[in-house]
PDB file of C-alpha atoms in Angstrom:
ATOM      1  CA  UNK A  22       9.600   7.905  27.627  1.00 55.00           C
ATOM      2  CA  UNK A  23       6.536   6.964  26.174  1.00 64.00           C
ATOM      3  CA  UNK A  24       4.973   3.990  24.885  1.00 78.00           C
ATOM      4  CA  UNK A  25       3.705   3.424  22.069  1.00 87.00           C
ATOM      5  CA  UNK A  26       2.542  -0.128  20.580  1.00 91.00           C
ATOM      6  CA  UNK A  27       1.938  -0.992  16.990  1.00 94.00           C
ATOM      7  CA  UNK A  28       0.829  -5.160  15.507  1.00 95.00           C
ATOM      8  CA  UNK A  29       4.622  -6.572  14.411  1.00 93.00           C
ATOM      9  CA  UNK A  30       3.296  -7.689  11.265  1.00 96.00           C
ATOM     10  CA  UNK A  31       0.078  -7.429   8.945  1.00 97.00           C
ATOM     11  CA  UNK A  32      -0.960  -9.122   5.965  1.00 97.00           C
ATOM     12  CA  UNK A  33      -3.507  -8.309   2.796  1.00 97.00           C
ATOM     13  CA  UNK A  34      -4.317  -8.530  -0.309  1.00 97.00           C
ATOM     14  CA  UNK A  35      -4.419  -6.254  -2.998  1.00 97.00           C
ATOM     15  CA  UNK A  36      -7.542  -4.415  -3.467  1.00 97.00           C
ATOM     16  CA  UNK A  37      -8.518  -4.942   0.721  1.00 97.00           C
ATOM     17  CA  UNK A  38      -8.797  -2.841   2.889  1.00 97.00           C
ATOM     18  CA  UNK A  39      -6.186  -2.850   6.244  1.00 98.00           C
ATOM     19  CA  UNK A  40      -6.116  -0.950   9.834  1.00 98.00           C
ATOM     20  CA  UNK A  41      -3.151  -0.704  11.827  1.00 98.00           C
ATOM     21  CA  UNK A  42      -3.510   0.538  15.312  1.00 97.00           C
ATOM     22  CA  UNK A  43      -1.056   2.568  17.113  1.00 95.00           C
ATOM     23  CA  UNK A  44      -2.187   2.407  21.269  1.00 93.00           C
ATOM     24  CA  UNK A  45      -0.305   4.647  23.600  1.00 88.00           C
ATOM     25  CA  UNK A  46       0.552   5.124  27.144  1.00 83.00           C
ATOM     26  CA  UNK A  47       1.014   8.937  27.805  1.00 74.00           C
ATOM     27  CA  UNK A  48      -0.705  12.119  27.410  1.00 73.00           C
ATOM     28  CA  UNK A  49      -0.756  16.070  26.706  1.00 78.00           C
ATOM     29  CA  UNK A  50       1.200  15.085  23.106  1.00 82.00           C
ATOM     30  CA  UNK A  51       0.847  17.542  20.179  1.00 84.00           C
ATOM     31  CA  UNK A  52      -0.482  14.896  18.096  1.00 89.00           C
ATOM     32  CA  UNK A  53       0.037  11.619  16.434  1.00 93.00           C
ATOM     33  CA  UNK A  54       1.667  11.044  13.046  1.00 94.00           C
ATOM     34  CA  UNK A  55       2.178   7.867  10.429  1.00 96.00           C
ATOM     35  CA  UNK A  56       5.724   7.437   8.125  1.00 96.00           C
ATOM     36  CA  UNK A  57       6.012   5.140   5.932  1.00 96.00           C
ATOM     37  CA  UNK A  58       9.314   3.494   5.160  1.00 94.00           C
ATOM     38  CA  UNK A  59      10.219   0.906   2.906  1.00 94.00           C
ATOM     39  CA  UNK A  60      13.360  -1.399   2.778  1.00 89.00           C
ATOM     40  CA  UNK A  61      16.201   0.596   2.508  1.00 84.00           C
ATOM     41  CA  UNK A  62      14.463   3.495   2.192  1.00 88.00           C
ATOM     42  CA  UNK A  63      13.919   6.838   4.547  1.00 90.00           C
ATOM     43  CA  UNK A  64      10.731   7.196   6.699  1.00 93.00           C
ATOM     44  CA  UNK A  65       8.315   9.640   4.711  1.00 94.00           C
ATOM     45  CA  UNK A  66       5.344  11.545   6.354  1.00 93.00           C
ATOM     46  CA  UNK A  67       2.074  10.189   5.516  1.00 95.00           C
ATOM     47  CA  UNK A  68      -0.336  11.884   8.028  1.00 94.00           C
ATOM     48  CA  UNK A  69      -0.828  14.063  10.725  1.00 93.00           C
ATOM     49  CA  UNK A  70      -3.352  14.334  13.700  1.00 94.00           C
ATOM     50  CA  UNK A  71      -3.496  17.390  15.955  1.00 91.00           C
ATOM     51  CA  UNK A  72      -7.107  16.480  16.737  1.00 92.00           C
ATOM     52  CA  UNK A  73      -9.144  14.341  17.170  1.00 94.00           C
ATOM     53  CA  UNK A  74     -10.812  12.480  14.199  1.00 96.00           C
ATOM     54  CA  UNK A  75     -10.335  11.986  11.032  1.00 96.00           C
ATOM     55  CA  UNK A  76      -7.694  12.750   8.549  1.00 93.00           C
ATOM     56  CA  UNK A  77      -8.396  12.057   4.664  1.00 93.00           C
ATOM     57  CA  UNK A  78      -5.689  11.894   2.439  1.00 88.00           C
ATOM     58  CA  UNK A  79      -6.561   9.696  -0.619  1.00 92.00           C
ATOM     59  CA  UNK A  80      -5.902   6.223  -0.161  1.00 95.00           C
ATOM     60  CA  UNK A  81      -5.524   6.914   3.199  1.00 96.00           C
ATOM     61  CA  UNK A  82      -6.289   8.491   6.419  1.00 96.00           C
ATOM     62  CA  UNK A  83      -5.733   8.545   9.928  1.00 97.00           C
ATOM     63  CA  UNK A  84      -7.346   8.347  12.945  1.00 97.00           C
ATOM     64  CA  UNK A  85      -7.464   9.577  16.285  1.00 95.00           C
ATOM     65  CA  UNK A  86      -8.863   9.351  19.685  1.00 94.00           C
ATOM     66  CA  UNK A  87      -7.504  10.851  23.221  1.00 90.00           C
ATOM     67  CA  UNK A  88      -9.951   9.678  25.058  1.00 90.00           C
ATOM     68  CA  UNK A  89      -9.696   6.221  23.890  1.00 89.00           C
ATOM     69  CA  UNK A  90      -5.303   7.081  23.483  1.00 89.00           C
ATOM     70  CA  UNK A  91      -5.377   4.864  20.378  1.00 92.00           C
ATOM     71  CA  UNK A  92      -4.604   5.873  16.358  1.00 96.00           C
ATOM     72  CA  UNK A  93      -4.818   4.125  13.593  1.00 97.00           C
ATOM     73  CA  UNK A  94      -4.009   4.810   9.712  1.00 98.00           C
ATOM     74  CA  UNK A  95      -6.417   2.887   7.493  1.00 98.00           C
ATOM     75  CA  UNK A  96      -5.032   2.018   4.202  1.00 97.00           C
ATOM     76  CA  UNK A  97      -7.741   1.474   0.885  1.00 97.00           C
ATOM     77  CA  UNK A  98      -7.380  -0.037  -2.255  1.00 97.00           C
ATOM     78  CA  UNK A  99      -4.399  -1.998  -1.563  1.00 98.00           C
ATOM     79  CA  UNK A 100      -1.706  -1.734  -3.795  1.00 97.00           C
ATOM     80  CA  UNK A 101       1.476  -3.495  -4.088  1.00 97.00           C
ATOM     81  CA  UNK A 102       4.054  -0.935  -3.478  1.00 97.00           C
ATOM     82  CA  UNK A 103       2.042   0.244  -0.121  1.00 98.00           C
ATOM     83  CA  UNK A 104       4.365  -3.494   1.127  1.00 97.00           C
ATOM     84  CA  UNK A 105       6.455  -1.399   3.461  1.00 96.00           C
ATOM     85  CA  UNK A 106       6.624  -0.481   7.094  1.00 95.00           C
ATOM     86  CA  UNK A 107       4.209   1.879   8.651  1.00 97.00           C
ATOM     87  CA  UNK A 108       5.242   3.822  11.942  1.00 95.00           C
ATOM     88  CA  UNK A 109       3.200   5.894  14.421  1.00 95.00           C
ATOM     89  CA  UNK A 110       4.323   9.008  16.617  1.00 92.00           C
ATOM     90  CA  UNK A 111       3.670  11.321  18.532  1.00 88.00           C
ATOM     91  CA  UNK A 112       4.964  14.433  18.984  1.00 82.00           C
ATOM     92  CA  UNK A 113       5.672  16.269  22.688  1.00 76.00           C
ATOM     93  CA  UNK A 114       8.490  18.351  22.813  1.00 73.00           C
ATOM     94  CA  UNK A 115      10.108  15.536  20.469  1.00 76.00           C
ATOM     95  CA  UNK A 116       8.695  13.068  18.438  1.00 80.00           C
ATOM     96  CA  UNK A 117       8.711   9.278  20.067  1.00 84.00           C
ATOM     97  CA  UNK A 118       8.022   6.487  17.504  1.00 88.00           C
ATOM     98  CA  UNK A 119       6.325   3.572  17.532  1.00 89.00           C
ATOM     99  CA  UNK A 120       8.324  -0.494  17.358  1.00 88.00           C
ATOM    100  CA  UNK A 121       6.185   0.047  13.170  1.00 92.00           C
ATOM    101  CA  UNK A 122       4.122  -2.482  11.776  1.00 95.00           C
ATOM    102  CA  UNK A 123       5.431  -4.484   8.558  1.00 95.00           C
ATOM    103  CA  UNK A 124       2.907  -4.690   6.264  1.00 97.00           C
ATOM    104  CA  UNK A 125       2.636  -7.336   3.209  1.00 97.00           C
ATOM    105  CA  UNK A 126       0.378  -6.575   0.608  1.00 97.00           C
ATOM    106  CA  UNK A 127      -0.265 -10.197  -1.441  1.00 96.00           C
ATOM    107  CA  UNK A 128      -1.623 -10.639  -4.896  1.00 94.00           C
TER     108      UNK A 128
ATOM    109  CA  UNK B  25      18.673  21.733  -4.239  1.00 48.00           C
ATOM    110  CA  UNK B  26      15.723  20.723  -1.757  1.00 60.00           C
ATOM    111  CA  UNK B  27      14.916  18.597   0.890  1.00 91.00           C
ATOM    112  CA  UNK B  28      17.444  16.505   3.474  1.00 95.00           C
ATOM    113  CA  UNK B  29      20.096  15.142   1.715  1.00 96.00           C
ATOM    114  CA  UNK B  30      23.045  13.265   3.502  1.00 97.00           C
ATOM    115  CA  UNK B  31      26.304  12.348   3.141  1.00 97.00           C
ATOM    116  CA  UNK B  32      27.650   9.786   2.766  1.00 97.00           C
ATOM    117  CA  UNK B  33      24.690   7.222   1.911  1.00 96.00           C
ATOM    118  CA  UNK B  34      27.213   4.483   2.787  1.00 96.00           C
ATOM    119  CA  UNK B  35      30.151   4.402   4.780  1.00 96.00           C
ATOM    120  CA  UNK B  36      32.618   1.287   6.572  1.00 95.00           C
ATOM    121  CA  UNK B  37      34.926   2.283   9.241  1.00 92.00           C
ATOM    122  CA  UNK B  38      37.151   0.313  10.931  1.00 90.00           C
ATOM    123  CA  UNK B  39      37.362   0.915  15.185  1.00 88.00           C
ATOM    124  CA  UNK B  40      40.155   3.299  15.505  1.00 88.00           C
ATOM    125  CA  UNK B  41      38.910   5.239  12.015  1.00 89.00           C
ATOM    126  CA  UNK B  42      37.436   8.662  12.833  1.00 93.00           C
ATOM    127  CA  UNK B  43      34.848   9.873  10.306  1.00 95.00           C
ATOM    128  CA  UNK B  44      31.634  12.599  10.022  1.00 97.00           C
ATOM    129  CA  UNK B  45      27.996  12.599   8.338  1.00 98.00           C
ATOM    130  CA  UNK B  46      26.725  15.234   6.862  1.00 98.00           C
ATOM    131  CA  UNK B  47      23.534  16.744   7.066  1.00 98.00           C
ATOM    132  CA  UNK B  48      21.469  19.807   4.883  1.00 97.00           C
ATOM    133  CA  UNK B  49      18.286  21.250   4.747  1.00 96.00           C
ATOM    134  CA  UNK B  50      16.670  23.775   2.606  1.00 90.00           C
ATOM    135  CA  UNK B  51      12.934  23.875   3.777  1.00 92.00           C
ATOM    136  CA  UNK B  52      13.809  26.608   6.285  1.00 91.00           C
ATOM    137  CA  UNK B  53      13.645  24.368   9.193  1.00 92.00           C
ATOM    138  CA  UNK B  54      14.434  25.254  12.569  1.00 88.00           C
ATOM    139  CA  UNK B  55      15.183  21.661  14.155  1.00 90.00           C
ATOM    140  CA  UNK B  56      17.202  18.953  13.200  1.00 92.00           C
ATOM    141  CA  UNK B  57      17.437  15.802  14.270  1.00 92.00           C
ATOM    142  CA  UNK B  58      19.856  12.298  14.565  1.00 94.00           C
ATOM    143  CA  UNK B  59      17.946   8.896  15.230  1.00 93.00           C
ATOM    144  CA  UNK B  60      19.228   5.522  14.751  1.00 94.00           C
ATOM    145  CA  UNK B  61      17.372   2.605  13.545  1.00 93.00           C
ATOM    146  CA  UNK B  62      18.573  -0.524  13.848  1.00 90.00           C
ATOM    147  CA  UNK B  63      17.550  -4.083  11.874  1.00 82.00           C
ATOM    148  CA  UNK B  64      14.166  -4.975  13.223  1.00 73.00           C
ATOM    149  CA  UNK B  65      14.657  -2.047  16.177  1.00 78.00           C
ATOM    150  CA  UNK B  66      11.698   1.306  16.513  1.00 78.00           C
ATOM    151  CA  UNK B  67      13.723   4.407  15.563  1.00 86.00           C
ATOM    152  CA  UNK B  68      16.008   5.525  18.387  1.00 88.00           C
ATOM    153  CA  UNK B  69      16.626   9.618  18.838  1.00 88.00           C
ATOM    154  CA  UNK B  70      19.983  10.580  19.559  1.00 91.00           C
ATOM    155  CA  UNK B  71      20.101  14.231  19.128  1.00 91.00           C
ATOM    156  CA  UNK B  72      17.588  17.182  18.802  1.00 89.00           C
ATOM    157  CA  UNK B  73      18.837  20.239  18.252  1.00 89.00           C
ATOM    158  CA  UNK B  74      16.499  23.305  17.704  1.00 83.00           C
ATOM    159  CA  UNK B  75      17.416  27.386  16.199  1.00 77.00           C
ATOM    160  CA  UNK B  76      21.251  25.492  16.897  1.00 75.00           C
ATOM    161  CA  UNK B  77      21.218  24.909  20.010  1.00 77.00           C
ATOM    162  CA  UNK B  78      21.451  21.141  21.952  1.00 77.00           C
ATOM    163  CA  UNK B  79      17.920  20.701  23.212  1.00 72.00           C
ATOM    164  CA  UNK B  80      18.272  16.936  23.682  1.00 72.00           C
ATOM    165  CA  UNK B  81      20.890  14.244  23.946  1.00 71.00           C
ATOM    166  CA  UNK B  82      19.372  11.059  24.278  1.00 71.00           C
ATOM    167  CA  UNK B  83      21.791   9.462  26.690  1.00 82.00           C
ATOM    168  CA  UNK B  84      24.284   8.738  23.236  1.00 90.00           C
ATOM    169  CA  UNK B  85      27.836   7.171  24.185  1.00 92.00           C
ATOM    170  CA  UNK B  86      30.416   9.992  23.815  1.00 92.00           C
ATOM    171  CA  UNK B  87      31.889   8.599  20.462  1.00 94.00           C
ATOM    172  CA  UNK B  88      29.352  10.269  18.514  1.00 95.00           C
ATOM    173  CA  UNK B  89      29.407  14.151  18.851  1.00 94.00           C
ATOM    174  CA  UNK B  90      27.060  15.707  17.338  1.00 94.00           C
ATOM    175  CA  UNK B  91      27.438  19.709  15.829  1.00 94.00           C
ATOM    176  CA  UNK B  92      25.033  22.312  13.821  1.00 93.00           C
ATOM    177  CA  UNK B  93      27.094  25.331  12.681  1.00 93.00           C
ATOM    178  CA  UNK B  94      23.935  26.904  11.268  1.00 91.00           C
ATOM    179  CA  UNK B  95      19.838  26.123  11.043  1.00 89.00           C
ATOM    180  CA  UNK B  96      20.706  24.555   7.562  1.00 93.00           C
ATOM    181  CA  UNK B  97      23.547  22.020   8.462  1.00 96.00           C
ATOM    182  CA  UNK B  98      24.060  19.321  10.976  1.00 96.00           C
ATOM    183  CA  UNK B  99      27.056  17.049  11.530  1.00 97.00           C
ATOM    184  CA  UNK B 100      27.646  13.709  13.731  1.00 97.00           C
ATOM    185  CA  UNK B 101      31.382  12.939  13.926  1.00 97.00           C
ATOM    186  CA  UNK B 102      32.038   9.018  14.807  1.00 96.00           C
ATOM    187  CA  UNK B 103      35.252   8.015  16.783  1.00 93.00           C
ATOM    188  CA  UNK B 104      36.348   4.836  18.361  1.00 93.00           C
ATOM    189  CA  UNK B 105      33.340   3.213  17.254  1.00 94.00           C
ATOM    190  CA  UNK B 106      32.256  -0.275  18.037  1.00 94.00           C
ATOM    191  CA  UNK B 107      30.524  -3.084  15.878  1.00 94.00           C
ATOM    192  CA  UNK B 108      27.477  -2.733  17.296  1.00 93.00           C
ATOM    193  CA  UNK B 109      27.062   1.032  16.530  1.00 95.00           C
ATOM    194  CA  UNK B 110      26.500  -0.391  12.609  1.00 96.00           C
ATOM    195  CA  UNK B 111      23.199   1.281  11.703  1.00 95.00           C
ATOM    196  CA  UNK B 112      20.948   3.577   9.376  1.00 95.00           C
ATOM    197  CA  UNK B 113      21.858   6.891  10.917  1.00 97.00           C
ATOM    198  CA  UNK B 114      19.354   9.442   9.345  1.00 96.00           C
ATOM    199  CA  UNK B 115      19.082  13.266   9.654  1.00 96.00           C
ATOM    200  CA  UNK B 116      15.335  14.659   9.828  1.00 95.00           C
ATOM    201  CA  UNK B 117      14.099  18.633  10.224  1.00 94.00           C
ATOM    202  CA  UNK B 118      10.809  19.708  10.947  1.00 90.00           C
ATOM    203  CA  UNK B 119       9.298  23.396  11.706  1.00 85.00           C
ATOM    204  CA  UNK B 120       8.583  23.758  15.637  1.00 70.00           C
ATOM    205  CA  UNK B 121       5.485  21.593  16.826  1.00 69.00           C
ATOM    206  CA  UNK B 122       4.842  20.803  12.818  1.00 77.00           C
ATOM    207  CA  UNK B 123       3.647  16.770  13.168  1.00 80.00           C
ATOM    208  CA  UNK B 124       5.904  16.447  10.269  1.00 89.00           C
ATOM    209  CA  UNK B 125       9.499  15.242   9.812  1.00 91.00           C
ATOM    210  CA  UNK B 126      11.095  15.466   6.515  1.00 93.00           C
ATOM    211  CA  UNK B 127      14.144  12.844   6.560  1.00 95.00           C
ATOM    212  CA  UNK B 128      16.968  12.463   4.491  1.00 95.00           C
ATOM    213  CA  UNK B 129      17.568   9.181   2.573  1.00 94.00           C
ATOM    214  CA  UNK B 130      20.324   7.887   5.155  1.00 95.00           C
ATOM    215  CA  UNK B 131      23.947   6.688   5.621  1.00 97.00           C
ATOM    216  CA  UNK B 132      24.135   3.202   5.924  1.00 96.00           C
ATOM    217  CA  UNK B 133      26.969   2.729   8.140  1.00 96.00           C
ATOM    218  CA  UNK B 134      29.177  -0.616   9.148  1.00 96.00           C
ATOM    219  CA  UNK B 135      32.047  -0.695  11.352  1.00 95.00           C
ATOM    220  CA  UNK B 136      34.221  -3.556  11.318  1.00 92.00           C
TER     221      UNK B 136
END
């Protein structure tokens, strides 16, 4: 299978900026997606990078560099409600998910 | 009704029971997925159906049996499960090669 690595846990304060990295050991995929999952909830889609570069959606941005085999999710102006787990996933003929990063936002 | 729905939301069953999980999507998608999510583990892909044909069976034990009667419905039939099968079972749908999967709320399964 494919291997995607993310930090297991990140802590930041309200109003701060946090970057969650996703490194992978694969190539030839269609794109990189990011999902958010609150405790007890289902994953929800945040962003998709089909091409290298930065995609911005409000407070969230995602970046992909195929030549460097990594991507990241950038969360700005953190809010308490951003406390959740964040998963990266690469798309081949199916999705391969990373193990997720638990983000703790503190006041 | 829109989005992806799953029933039941919670299920407790004994090891000798037979039960089924149901997933329904009204998004016009042509691919549907079953995932298993155990505590502190990544999402594990179980089955993929594309255009109602099973295109992926990720070495899942035969006590899990999927069924896709049409492009809007997906079932997961369960029998003689083990306690280690207790997990959150998530259904998702997508259109081909789209980077966005839509997930249902999941079924929290407990096997006693």
